[in-house]
Coordinates of C-alpha atoms and ligand atoms in Angstrom, one line a residue:
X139 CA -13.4 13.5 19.8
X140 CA -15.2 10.5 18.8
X141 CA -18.8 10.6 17.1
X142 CA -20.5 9.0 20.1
X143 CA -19.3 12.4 22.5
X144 CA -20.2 14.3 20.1
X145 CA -24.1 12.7 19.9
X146 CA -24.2 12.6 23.5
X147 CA -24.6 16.4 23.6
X148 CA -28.4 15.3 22.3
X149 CA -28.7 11.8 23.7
X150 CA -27.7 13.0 27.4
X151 CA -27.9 16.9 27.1
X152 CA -31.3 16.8 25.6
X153 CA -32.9 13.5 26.5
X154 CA -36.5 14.6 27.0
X155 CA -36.9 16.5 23.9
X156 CA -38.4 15.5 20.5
X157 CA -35.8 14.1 18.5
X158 CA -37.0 12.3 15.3
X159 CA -40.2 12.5 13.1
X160 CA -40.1 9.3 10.9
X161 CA -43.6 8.4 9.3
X162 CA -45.7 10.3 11.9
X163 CA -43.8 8.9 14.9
X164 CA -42.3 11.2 17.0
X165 CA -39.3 9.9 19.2
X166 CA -37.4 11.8 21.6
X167 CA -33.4 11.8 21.8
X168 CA -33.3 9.9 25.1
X169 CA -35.7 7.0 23.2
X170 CA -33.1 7.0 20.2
X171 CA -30.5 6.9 22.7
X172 CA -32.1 3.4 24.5
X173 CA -32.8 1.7 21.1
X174 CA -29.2 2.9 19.6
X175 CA -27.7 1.0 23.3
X176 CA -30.2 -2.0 22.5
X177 CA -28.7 -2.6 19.0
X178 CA -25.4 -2.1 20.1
X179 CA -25.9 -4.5 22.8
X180 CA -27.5 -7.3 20.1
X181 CA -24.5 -6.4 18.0
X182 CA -21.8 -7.6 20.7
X183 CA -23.7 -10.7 21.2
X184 CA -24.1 -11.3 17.7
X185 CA -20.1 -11.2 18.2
X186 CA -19.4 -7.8 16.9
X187 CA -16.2 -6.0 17.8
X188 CA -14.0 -3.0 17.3
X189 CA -12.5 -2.8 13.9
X190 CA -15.2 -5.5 12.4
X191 CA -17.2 -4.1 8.9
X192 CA -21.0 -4.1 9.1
X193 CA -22.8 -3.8 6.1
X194 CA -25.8 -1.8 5.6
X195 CA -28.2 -2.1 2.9
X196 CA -31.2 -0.6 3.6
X197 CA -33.4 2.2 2.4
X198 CA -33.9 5.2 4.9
X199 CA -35.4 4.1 8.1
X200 CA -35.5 4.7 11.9
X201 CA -33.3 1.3 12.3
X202 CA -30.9 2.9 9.7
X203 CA -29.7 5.0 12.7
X204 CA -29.8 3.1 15.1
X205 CA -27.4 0.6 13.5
X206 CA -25.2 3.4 12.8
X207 CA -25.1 4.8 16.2
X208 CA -24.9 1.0 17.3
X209 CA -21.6 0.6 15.2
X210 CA -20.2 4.1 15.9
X211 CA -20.2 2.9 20.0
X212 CA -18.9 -0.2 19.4
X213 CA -16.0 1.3 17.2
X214 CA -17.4 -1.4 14.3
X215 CA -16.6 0.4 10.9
X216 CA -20.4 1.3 9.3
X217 CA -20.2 0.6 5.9
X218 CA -23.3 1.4 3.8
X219 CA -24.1 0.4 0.5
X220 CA -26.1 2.2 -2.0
X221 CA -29.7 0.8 -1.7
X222 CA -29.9 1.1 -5.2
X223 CA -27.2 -1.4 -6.0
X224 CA -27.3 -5.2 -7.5
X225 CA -25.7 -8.2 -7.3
X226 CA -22.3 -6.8 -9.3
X227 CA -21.9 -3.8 -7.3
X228 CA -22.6 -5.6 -3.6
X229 CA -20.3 -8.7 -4.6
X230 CA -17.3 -6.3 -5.2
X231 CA -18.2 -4.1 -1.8
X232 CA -18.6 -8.0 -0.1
X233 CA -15.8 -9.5 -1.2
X234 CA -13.4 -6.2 -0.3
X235 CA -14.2 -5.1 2.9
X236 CA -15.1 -8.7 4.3
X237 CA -18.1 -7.4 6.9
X238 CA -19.0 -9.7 9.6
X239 CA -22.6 -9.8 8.1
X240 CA -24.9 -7.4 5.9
X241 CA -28.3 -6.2 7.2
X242 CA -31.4 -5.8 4.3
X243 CA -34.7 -6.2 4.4
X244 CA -36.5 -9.6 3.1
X245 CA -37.4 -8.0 0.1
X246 CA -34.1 -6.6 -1.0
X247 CA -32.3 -10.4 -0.6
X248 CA -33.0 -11.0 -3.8
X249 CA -30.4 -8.8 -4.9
X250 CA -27.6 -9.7 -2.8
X251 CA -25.1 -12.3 -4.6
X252 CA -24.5 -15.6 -2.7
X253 CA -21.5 -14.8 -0.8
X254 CA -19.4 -16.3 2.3
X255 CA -21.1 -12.9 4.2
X256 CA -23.8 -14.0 6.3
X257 CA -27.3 -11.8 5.4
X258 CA -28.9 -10.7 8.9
X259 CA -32.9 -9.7 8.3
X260 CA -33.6 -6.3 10.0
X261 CA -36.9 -7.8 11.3
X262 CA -35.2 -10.6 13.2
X263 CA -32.4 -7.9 14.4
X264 CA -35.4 -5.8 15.5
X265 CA -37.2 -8.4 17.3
X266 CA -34.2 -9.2 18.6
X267 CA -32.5 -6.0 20.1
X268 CA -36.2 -5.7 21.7
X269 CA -35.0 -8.2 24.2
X270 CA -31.7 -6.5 24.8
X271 CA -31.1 -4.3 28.3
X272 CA -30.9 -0.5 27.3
X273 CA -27.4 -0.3 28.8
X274 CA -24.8 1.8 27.5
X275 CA -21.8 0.8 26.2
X276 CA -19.4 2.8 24.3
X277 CA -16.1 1.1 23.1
X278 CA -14.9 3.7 20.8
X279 CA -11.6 5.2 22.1
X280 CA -10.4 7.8 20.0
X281 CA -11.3 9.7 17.3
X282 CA -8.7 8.0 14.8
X283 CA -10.8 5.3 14.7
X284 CA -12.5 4.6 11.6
X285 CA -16.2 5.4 11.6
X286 CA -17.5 4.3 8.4
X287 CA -16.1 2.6 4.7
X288 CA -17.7 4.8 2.0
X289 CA -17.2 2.8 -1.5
X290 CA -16.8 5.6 -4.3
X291 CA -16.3 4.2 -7.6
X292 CA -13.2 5.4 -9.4
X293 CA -11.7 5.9 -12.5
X294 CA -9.5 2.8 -12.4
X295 CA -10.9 -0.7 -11.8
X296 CA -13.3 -1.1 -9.3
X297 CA -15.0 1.0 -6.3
X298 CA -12.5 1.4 -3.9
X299 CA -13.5 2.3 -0.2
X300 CA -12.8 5.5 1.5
X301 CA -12.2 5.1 5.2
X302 CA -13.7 7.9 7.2
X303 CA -12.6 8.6 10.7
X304 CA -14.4 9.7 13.8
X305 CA -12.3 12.6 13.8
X306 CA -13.0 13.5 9.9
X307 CA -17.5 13.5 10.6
X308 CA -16.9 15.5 14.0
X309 CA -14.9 18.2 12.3
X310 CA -17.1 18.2 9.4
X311 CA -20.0 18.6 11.8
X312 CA -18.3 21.1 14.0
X313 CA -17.5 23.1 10.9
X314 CA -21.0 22.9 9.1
X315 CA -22.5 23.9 12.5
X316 CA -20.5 26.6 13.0
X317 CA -20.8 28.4 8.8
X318 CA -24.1 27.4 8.9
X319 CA -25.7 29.1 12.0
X320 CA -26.8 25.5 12.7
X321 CA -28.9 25.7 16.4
X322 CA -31.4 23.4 18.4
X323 CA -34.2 26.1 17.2
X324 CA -33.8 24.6 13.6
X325 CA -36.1 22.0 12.1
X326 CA -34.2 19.8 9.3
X327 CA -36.4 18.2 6.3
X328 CA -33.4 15.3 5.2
X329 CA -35.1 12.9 2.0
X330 CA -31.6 12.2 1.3
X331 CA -29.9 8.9 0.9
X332 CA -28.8 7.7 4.4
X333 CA -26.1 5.5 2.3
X334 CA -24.2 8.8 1.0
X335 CA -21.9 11.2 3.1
X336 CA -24.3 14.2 1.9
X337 CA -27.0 12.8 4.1
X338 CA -24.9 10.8 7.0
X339 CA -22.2 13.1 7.3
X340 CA -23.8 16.2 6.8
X341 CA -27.5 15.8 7.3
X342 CA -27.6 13.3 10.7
X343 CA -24.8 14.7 11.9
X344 CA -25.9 18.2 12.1
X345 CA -29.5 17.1 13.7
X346 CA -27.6 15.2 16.6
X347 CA -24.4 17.8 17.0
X348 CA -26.9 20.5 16.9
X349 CA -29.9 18.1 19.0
X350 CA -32.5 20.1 16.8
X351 CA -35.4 18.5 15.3
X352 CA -35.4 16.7 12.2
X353 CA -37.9 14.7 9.8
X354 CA -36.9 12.3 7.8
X355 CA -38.3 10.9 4.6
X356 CA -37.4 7.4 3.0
X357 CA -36.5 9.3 0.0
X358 CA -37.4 12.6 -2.0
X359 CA -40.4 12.1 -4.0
X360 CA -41.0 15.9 -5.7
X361 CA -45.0 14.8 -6.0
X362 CA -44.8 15.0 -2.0
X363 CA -41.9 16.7 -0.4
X364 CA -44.2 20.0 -1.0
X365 CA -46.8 18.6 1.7
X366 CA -43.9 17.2 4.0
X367 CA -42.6 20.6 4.1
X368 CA -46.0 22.7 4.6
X369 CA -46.7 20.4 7.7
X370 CA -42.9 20.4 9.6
X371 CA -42.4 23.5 8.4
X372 CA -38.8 23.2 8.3
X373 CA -36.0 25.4 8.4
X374 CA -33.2 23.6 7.1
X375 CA -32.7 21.7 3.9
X376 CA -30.1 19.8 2.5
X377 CA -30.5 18.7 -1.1
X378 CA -28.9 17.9 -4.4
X379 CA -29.3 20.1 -7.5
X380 CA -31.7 17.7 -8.8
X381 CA -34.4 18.0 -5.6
X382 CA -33.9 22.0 -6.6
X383 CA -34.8 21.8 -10.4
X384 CA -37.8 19.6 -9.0
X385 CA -38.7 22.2 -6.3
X386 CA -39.3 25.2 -9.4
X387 CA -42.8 22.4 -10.6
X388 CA -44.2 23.3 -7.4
X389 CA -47.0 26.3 -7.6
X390 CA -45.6 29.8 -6.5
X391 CA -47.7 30.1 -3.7
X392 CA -46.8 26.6 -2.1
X393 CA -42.8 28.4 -2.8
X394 CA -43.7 31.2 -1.0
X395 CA -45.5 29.6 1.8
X396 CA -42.1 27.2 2.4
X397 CA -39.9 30.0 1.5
X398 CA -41.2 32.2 4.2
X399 CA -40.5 29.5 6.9
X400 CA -37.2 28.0 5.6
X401 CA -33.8 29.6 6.8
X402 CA -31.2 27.8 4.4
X403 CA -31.5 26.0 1.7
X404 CA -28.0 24.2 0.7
X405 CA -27.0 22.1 -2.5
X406 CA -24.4 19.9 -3.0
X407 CA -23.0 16.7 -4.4
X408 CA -23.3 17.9 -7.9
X409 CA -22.9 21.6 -9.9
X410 CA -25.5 23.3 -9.2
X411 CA -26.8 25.6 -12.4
X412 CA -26.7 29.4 -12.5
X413 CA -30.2 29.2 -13.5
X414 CA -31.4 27.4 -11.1
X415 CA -30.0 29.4 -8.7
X416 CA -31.9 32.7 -10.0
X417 CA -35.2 31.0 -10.6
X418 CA -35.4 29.8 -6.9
X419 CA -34.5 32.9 -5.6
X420 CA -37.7 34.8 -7.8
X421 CA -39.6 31.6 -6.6
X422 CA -38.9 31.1 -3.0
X423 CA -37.5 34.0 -2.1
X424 CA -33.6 32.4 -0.9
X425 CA -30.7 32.1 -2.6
X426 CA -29.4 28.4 -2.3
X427 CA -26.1 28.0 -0.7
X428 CA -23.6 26.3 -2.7
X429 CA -21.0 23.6 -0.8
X430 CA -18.8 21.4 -2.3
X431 CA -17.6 18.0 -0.8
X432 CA -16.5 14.4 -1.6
X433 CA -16.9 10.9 -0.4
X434 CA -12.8 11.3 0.3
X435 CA -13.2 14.2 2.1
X436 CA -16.5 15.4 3.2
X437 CA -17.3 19.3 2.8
X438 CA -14.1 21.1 1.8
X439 CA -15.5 24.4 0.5
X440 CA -18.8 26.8 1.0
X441 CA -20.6 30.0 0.3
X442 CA -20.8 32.3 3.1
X443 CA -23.9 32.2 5.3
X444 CA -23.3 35.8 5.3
X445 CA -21.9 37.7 2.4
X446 CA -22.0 36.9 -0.9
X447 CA -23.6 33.9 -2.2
X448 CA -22.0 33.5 -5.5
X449 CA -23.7 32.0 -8.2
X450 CA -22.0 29.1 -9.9
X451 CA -19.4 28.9 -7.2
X452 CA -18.7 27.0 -4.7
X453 CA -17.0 29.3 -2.1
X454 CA -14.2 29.2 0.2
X455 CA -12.3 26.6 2.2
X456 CA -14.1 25.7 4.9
X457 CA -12.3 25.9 8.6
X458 CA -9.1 23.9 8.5
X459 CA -8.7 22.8 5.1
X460 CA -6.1 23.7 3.2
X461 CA -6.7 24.7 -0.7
X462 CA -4.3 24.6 -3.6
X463 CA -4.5 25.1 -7.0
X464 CA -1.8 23.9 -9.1
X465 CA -1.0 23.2 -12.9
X466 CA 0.3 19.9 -14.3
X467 CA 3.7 20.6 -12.3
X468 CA 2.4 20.9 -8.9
X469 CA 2.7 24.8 -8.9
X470 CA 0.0 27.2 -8.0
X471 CA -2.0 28.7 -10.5
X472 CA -2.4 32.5 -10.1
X473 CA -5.7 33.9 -9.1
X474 CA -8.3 33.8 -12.4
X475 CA -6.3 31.0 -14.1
X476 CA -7.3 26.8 -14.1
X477 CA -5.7 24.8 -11.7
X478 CA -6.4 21.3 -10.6
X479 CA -7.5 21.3 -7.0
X480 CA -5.6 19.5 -4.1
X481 CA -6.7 19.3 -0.3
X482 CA -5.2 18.9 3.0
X483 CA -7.0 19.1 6.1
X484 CA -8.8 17.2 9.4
X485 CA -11.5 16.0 7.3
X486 CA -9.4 13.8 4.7
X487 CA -9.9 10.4 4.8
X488 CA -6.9 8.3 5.8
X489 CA -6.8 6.5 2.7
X490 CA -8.4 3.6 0.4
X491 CA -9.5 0.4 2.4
X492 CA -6.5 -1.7 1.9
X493 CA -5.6 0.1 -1.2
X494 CA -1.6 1.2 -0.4
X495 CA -1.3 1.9 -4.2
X496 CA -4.5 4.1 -4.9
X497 CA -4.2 6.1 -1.7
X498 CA -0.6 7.2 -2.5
X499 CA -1.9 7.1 -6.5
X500 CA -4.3 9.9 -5.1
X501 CA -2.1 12.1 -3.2
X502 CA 1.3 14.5 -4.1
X503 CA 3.3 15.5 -1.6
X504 CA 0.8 14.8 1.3
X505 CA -2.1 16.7 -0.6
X506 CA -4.9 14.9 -2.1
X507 CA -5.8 15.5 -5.4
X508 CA -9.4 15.9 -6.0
X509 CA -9.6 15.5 -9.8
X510 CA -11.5 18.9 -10.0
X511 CA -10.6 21.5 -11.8
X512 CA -11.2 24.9 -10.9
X513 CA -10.4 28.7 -10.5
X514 CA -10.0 31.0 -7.5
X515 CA -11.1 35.0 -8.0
X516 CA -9.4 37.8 -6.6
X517 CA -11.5 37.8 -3.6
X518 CA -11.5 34.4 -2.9
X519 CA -14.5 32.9 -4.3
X520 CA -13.5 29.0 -6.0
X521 CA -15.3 28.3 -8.9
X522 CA -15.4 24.4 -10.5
X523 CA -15.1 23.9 -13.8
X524 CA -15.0 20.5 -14.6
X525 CA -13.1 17.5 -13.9
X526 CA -9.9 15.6 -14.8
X527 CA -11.9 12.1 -15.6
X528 CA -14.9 11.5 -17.1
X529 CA -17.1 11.0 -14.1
X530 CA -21.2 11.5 -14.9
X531 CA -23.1 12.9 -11.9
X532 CA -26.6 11.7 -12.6
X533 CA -29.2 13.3 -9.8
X534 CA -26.5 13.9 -7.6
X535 CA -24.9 10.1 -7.7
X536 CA -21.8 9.2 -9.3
X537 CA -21.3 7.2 -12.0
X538 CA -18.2 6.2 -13.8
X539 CA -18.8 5.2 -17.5
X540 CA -15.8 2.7 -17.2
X541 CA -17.9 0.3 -15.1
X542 CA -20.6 0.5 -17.4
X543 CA -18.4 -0.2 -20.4
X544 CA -16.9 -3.1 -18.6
X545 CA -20.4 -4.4 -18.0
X546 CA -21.3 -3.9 -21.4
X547 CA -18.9 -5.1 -23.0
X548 CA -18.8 -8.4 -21.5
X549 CA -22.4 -8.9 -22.9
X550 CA -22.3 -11.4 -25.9
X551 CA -22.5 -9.6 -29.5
X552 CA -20.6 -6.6 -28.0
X553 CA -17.2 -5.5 -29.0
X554 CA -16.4 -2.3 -28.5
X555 CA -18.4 0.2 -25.7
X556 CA -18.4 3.9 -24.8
X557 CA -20.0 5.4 -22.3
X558 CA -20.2 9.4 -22.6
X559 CA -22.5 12.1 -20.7
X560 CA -25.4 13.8 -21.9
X561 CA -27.4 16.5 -20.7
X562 CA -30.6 16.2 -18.7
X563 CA -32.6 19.0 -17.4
X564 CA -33.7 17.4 -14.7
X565 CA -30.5 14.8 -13.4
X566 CA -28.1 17.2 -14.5
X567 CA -26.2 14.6 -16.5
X568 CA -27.3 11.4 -17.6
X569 CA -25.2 8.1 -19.3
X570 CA -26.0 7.2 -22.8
X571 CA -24.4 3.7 -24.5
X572 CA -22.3 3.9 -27.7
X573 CA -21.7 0.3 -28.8
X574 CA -20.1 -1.7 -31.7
X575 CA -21.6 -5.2 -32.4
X576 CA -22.4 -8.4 -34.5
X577 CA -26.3 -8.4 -35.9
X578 CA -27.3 -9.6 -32.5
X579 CA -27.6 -6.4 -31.6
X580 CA -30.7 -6.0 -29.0
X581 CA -31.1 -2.3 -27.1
X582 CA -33.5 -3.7 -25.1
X583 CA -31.6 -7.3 -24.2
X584 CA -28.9 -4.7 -23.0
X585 CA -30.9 -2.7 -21.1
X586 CA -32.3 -5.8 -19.2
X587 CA -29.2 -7.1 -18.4
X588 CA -27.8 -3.7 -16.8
X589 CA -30.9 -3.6 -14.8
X590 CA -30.6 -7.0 -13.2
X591 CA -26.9 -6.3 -12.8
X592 CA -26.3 -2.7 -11.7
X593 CA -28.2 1.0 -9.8
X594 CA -30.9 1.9 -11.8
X595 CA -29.2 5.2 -11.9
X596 CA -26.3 3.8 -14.0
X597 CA -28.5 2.1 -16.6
X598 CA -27.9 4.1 -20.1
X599 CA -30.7 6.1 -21.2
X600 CA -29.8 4.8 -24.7
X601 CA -27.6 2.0 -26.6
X602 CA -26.7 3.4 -30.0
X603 CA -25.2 1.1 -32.2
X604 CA -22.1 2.1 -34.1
X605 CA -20.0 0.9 -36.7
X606 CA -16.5 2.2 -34.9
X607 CA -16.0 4.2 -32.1
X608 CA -13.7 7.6 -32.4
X609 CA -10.3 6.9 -31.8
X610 CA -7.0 9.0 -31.6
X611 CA -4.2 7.4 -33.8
X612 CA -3.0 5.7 -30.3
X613 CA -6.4 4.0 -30.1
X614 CA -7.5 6.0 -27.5
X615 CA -11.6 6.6 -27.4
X616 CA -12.5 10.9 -27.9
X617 CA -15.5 10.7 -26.4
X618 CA -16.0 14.4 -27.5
X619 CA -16.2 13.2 -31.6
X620 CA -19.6 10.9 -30.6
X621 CA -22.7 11.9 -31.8
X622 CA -25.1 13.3 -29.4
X623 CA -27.6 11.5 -28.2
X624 CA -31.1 13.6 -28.6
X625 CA -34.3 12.1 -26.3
X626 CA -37.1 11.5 -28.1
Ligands
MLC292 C1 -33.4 7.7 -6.9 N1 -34.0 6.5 -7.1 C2 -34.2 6.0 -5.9 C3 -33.7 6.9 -4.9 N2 -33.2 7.9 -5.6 N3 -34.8 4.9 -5.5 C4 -34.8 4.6 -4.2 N4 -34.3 5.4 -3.2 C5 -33.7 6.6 -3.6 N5 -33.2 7.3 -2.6 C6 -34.3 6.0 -8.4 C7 -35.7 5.8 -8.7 O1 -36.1 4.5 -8.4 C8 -35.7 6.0 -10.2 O2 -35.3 4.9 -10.9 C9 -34.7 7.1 -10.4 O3 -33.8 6.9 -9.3 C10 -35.3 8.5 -10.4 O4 -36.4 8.6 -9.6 P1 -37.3 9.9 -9.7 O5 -38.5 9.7 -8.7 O6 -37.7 10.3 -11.1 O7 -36.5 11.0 -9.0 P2 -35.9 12.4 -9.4 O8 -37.0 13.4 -9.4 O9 -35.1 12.3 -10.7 O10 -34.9 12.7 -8.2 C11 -33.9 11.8 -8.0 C12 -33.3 12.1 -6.6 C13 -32.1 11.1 -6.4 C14 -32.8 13.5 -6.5 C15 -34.3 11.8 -5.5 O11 -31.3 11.2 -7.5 C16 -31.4 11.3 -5.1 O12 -31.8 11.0 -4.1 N6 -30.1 11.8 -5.2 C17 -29.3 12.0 -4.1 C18 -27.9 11.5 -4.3 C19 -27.0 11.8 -3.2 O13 -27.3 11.8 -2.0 N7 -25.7 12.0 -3.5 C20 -24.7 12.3 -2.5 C21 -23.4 11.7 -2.8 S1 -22.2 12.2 -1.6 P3 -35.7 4.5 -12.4 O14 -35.2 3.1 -12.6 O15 -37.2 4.7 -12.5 O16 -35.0 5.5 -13.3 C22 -21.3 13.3 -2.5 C23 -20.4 14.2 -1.7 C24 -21.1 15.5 -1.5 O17 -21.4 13.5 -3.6 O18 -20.4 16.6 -1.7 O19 -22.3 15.6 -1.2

């Protein structure tokens, strides 16, 4: 099945209802439908074909979708890019997966490099697709196609690009709908990232498999989701741990008042702590249901809807994936004991865009290893303990220190960098700078320069200075012997 079938149970099974709520606009599914055929027709004329990369950098907005529906007809591979990224970070995406343009708003051109890649404003594609003839046209044949390029930063040179199927988003749509309880009577709040598969994959794709009604927010601000959730009264939300530790400011009453109308609340994308858990069940009366999922390979494993929701783990495999937990060796670990998790199912990518090397680098004997480490109970229940690299998770958004340091320690004065994790209530984990360097030595210079160059979200929260760096007798950094970093 291919992701413009699957929509079509809500473009043409429920055309006249409400659809969307976007910034007090209500538009109904048959409306999306026209303006999704509109930009698709722009798009051919604009020369687009099957197999050709778009680029999307844009914050969330109405136009976000219907470029993505757009390129999902046409069989165009989507390809969004963090809204929070700079120069550095688009060049790279740019220059490896070659799009025939990327789409931004005036205001956010001032952080795309200058490039071969022609920048189309969304106000002119707007204006534009306006003039276009509502026709449909769907040129997607198959569900092998790829849908979208989803860059994930690894733990080896630079972001490399998973390539996500039509097939991989249905069944990961089919699935959620089906643990879930997902119906057209539900009412989704989604103030997540549009440019991440936690929101795309799970949180569009459930409102238009399901052709319920969802409201969508440019992004979660914890001063207003409160009042965005009294008045749509939702009963749906998808949100990282971060949104959840945010949730517990709000006053009791406002947590009771949103509790009593919500049906599921599900976290993702990063650990979600025990104690949060607890206190938002005393608060809002639900315990959050804890999923686990990756760029790679969408959701893999999930509490029950029913049953047990287990705090501080993640659940079991999901319909169709295939679990294994083995040592160093490749053999399974028995039940209570680590293991390092591998996958296998219809909702792995089908490998790194034009990356032979790190695809088969990231699989063993067809199973792809996740880098997670983690152990299965008696009953079933998987619980994640850490992981093999040294990946940060800052407010849900990955960030691998080795980019950083690279950044870093290019800047002149630096010689030596390390990037380590530190605790934050609130983001769960955020990056902190160790560096070695000549008496030019400038905290603030640095953090200037990361913030012209890369996400806000990757920025250290401090640059200690240093007089060596750690090192085992091969050299090698131990990140676990630097000091910790205390906030003032
Ligand atoms: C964060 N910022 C954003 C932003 N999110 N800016 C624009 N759009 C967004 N969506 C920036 C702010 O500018 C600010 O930068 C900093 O982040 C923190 O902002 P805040 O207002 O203090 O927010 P906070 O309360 O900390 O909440 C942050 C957050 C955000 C939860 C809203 O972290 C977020 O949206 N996270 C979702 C990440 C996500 O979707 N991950 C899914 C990956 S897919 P500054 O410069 O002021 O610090 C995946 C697979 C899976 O992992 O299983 O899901």
């Amino acid at each position: 099945m291919t992701l413009p079938e699957l929509f079509d149970l809500s473009f043409i099974g429920r055309r006249e209802q409400p659809g969307l709520v976007f910034e007090g606009a209500i538009r109904t599914f048959g409306d999306l439908d026209d303006s999704a055929s509109r930009m698709a027709n722009l798009l051919v004329d604009r020369g687009l074909k099957k197999g050709d990369r778009l680029c999307v950098y844009l914050a969330n907005c109405i136009e976000y979708i219907e470029l993505y529906l757009a390129a999902t007809r046409l069989g165009v591979i989507f390809v969004p890019v963090n809204a929070l990224y700079r120069d550095r970070e688009i060049r790279h995406i740019l220059e490896d997966s070659e799009p025939k343009a990327i789409i931004t708003t005036a205001a956010q051109t001032e952080f795309i490099p200058s490039s071969p890649t022609p920048v189309w404003l969304l106000t002119e594609l707007c204006d534009e697709a306006r003039l276009q003839p509502n026709t449909r046209r769907i040129d997607v044949l198959d569900g092998d196609t790829p849908a979208a390029i989803v860059y994930t930063s690894g733990t080896t040179g630079p972001a490399k690009g998973a390539v996500l199927t039509h097939h991989n988003f249905v069944v990961n749509a089919v699935n959620l709908l089906t643990c879930w309880q997902i119906t057209p009577a539900d009412k989704i709040l989604l103030a997540l990232p549009l440019f991440h598969v936690h929101g795309l994959g799970n949180g569009i794709h459930c409102w238009l498999a399901s052709g319920c009604r969802m409201r969508l927010e440019k992004r979660f601000e914890h001063n207003h989701a409160a009042q965005w959730m009294r008045e749509f009264e939702p009963t749906v939300f998808f949100g990282v741990p971060t949104m959840y530790v945010r949730m517990l400011e709000w006053p009791s009453e406002t947590a009771s008042v949103i509790g009593a109308k919500m049906r599921l609340f599900v976290s993702g994308s990063a650990p979600l702590p025990v104690q949060t858990l607890e206190d938002f069940r005393s608060k809002f009366g639900h315990t959050i249901l804890e999923r686990y999922g990756m760029s790679e390979t969408l959701m893999n494993l999930s509490n029950p809807y029913n049953g047990e929701r287990r705090p501080g783990s993640v659940g079991m495999p999901l319909p169709g994936v295939s679990v294994r937990n083995l040592d160093p060796d490749g053999n399974p670990v028995p039940d209570g004991e680590t293991g390092e998790l591998y996958l296998r199912g219809p909702n792995l990518f089908s490998g790194y865009w034009r990356q032979e090397e790190a695809t088969a680098a990231a699989h063993r004997d067809g199973w792809f290893r996740t880098g997670d480490i983690a152990v299965r109970s008696a009953d079933g229940y998987y619980t994640l303990q850490g992981r093999r690299s040294d990946l940060i998770i800052s407010g849900g958004f990955n960030i691998y220190p080795r980019e950083i340091e690279e950044f870093l320690s290019e800047q002149p004065g630096v010689a030596e960098v390390a990037v380590a994790s530190s605790p934050d209530p609130r983001r769960g984990e955020v990056p902190v700078a160790y560096i070695v360097a000549d008496d030019t030595f400038d905290a603030k210079a640095l953090e200037t320069a990361c913030r012209a160059h890369l996400a806000s979200f990757k920025i250290p929260r401090a640059f200690l200075r240093m007089d060596k760096l750690p090192r085992t007798a091969l050299g090698k950094i131990q990140k676990h012997l630097l000091p910790k970093w205390v906030p003032r």
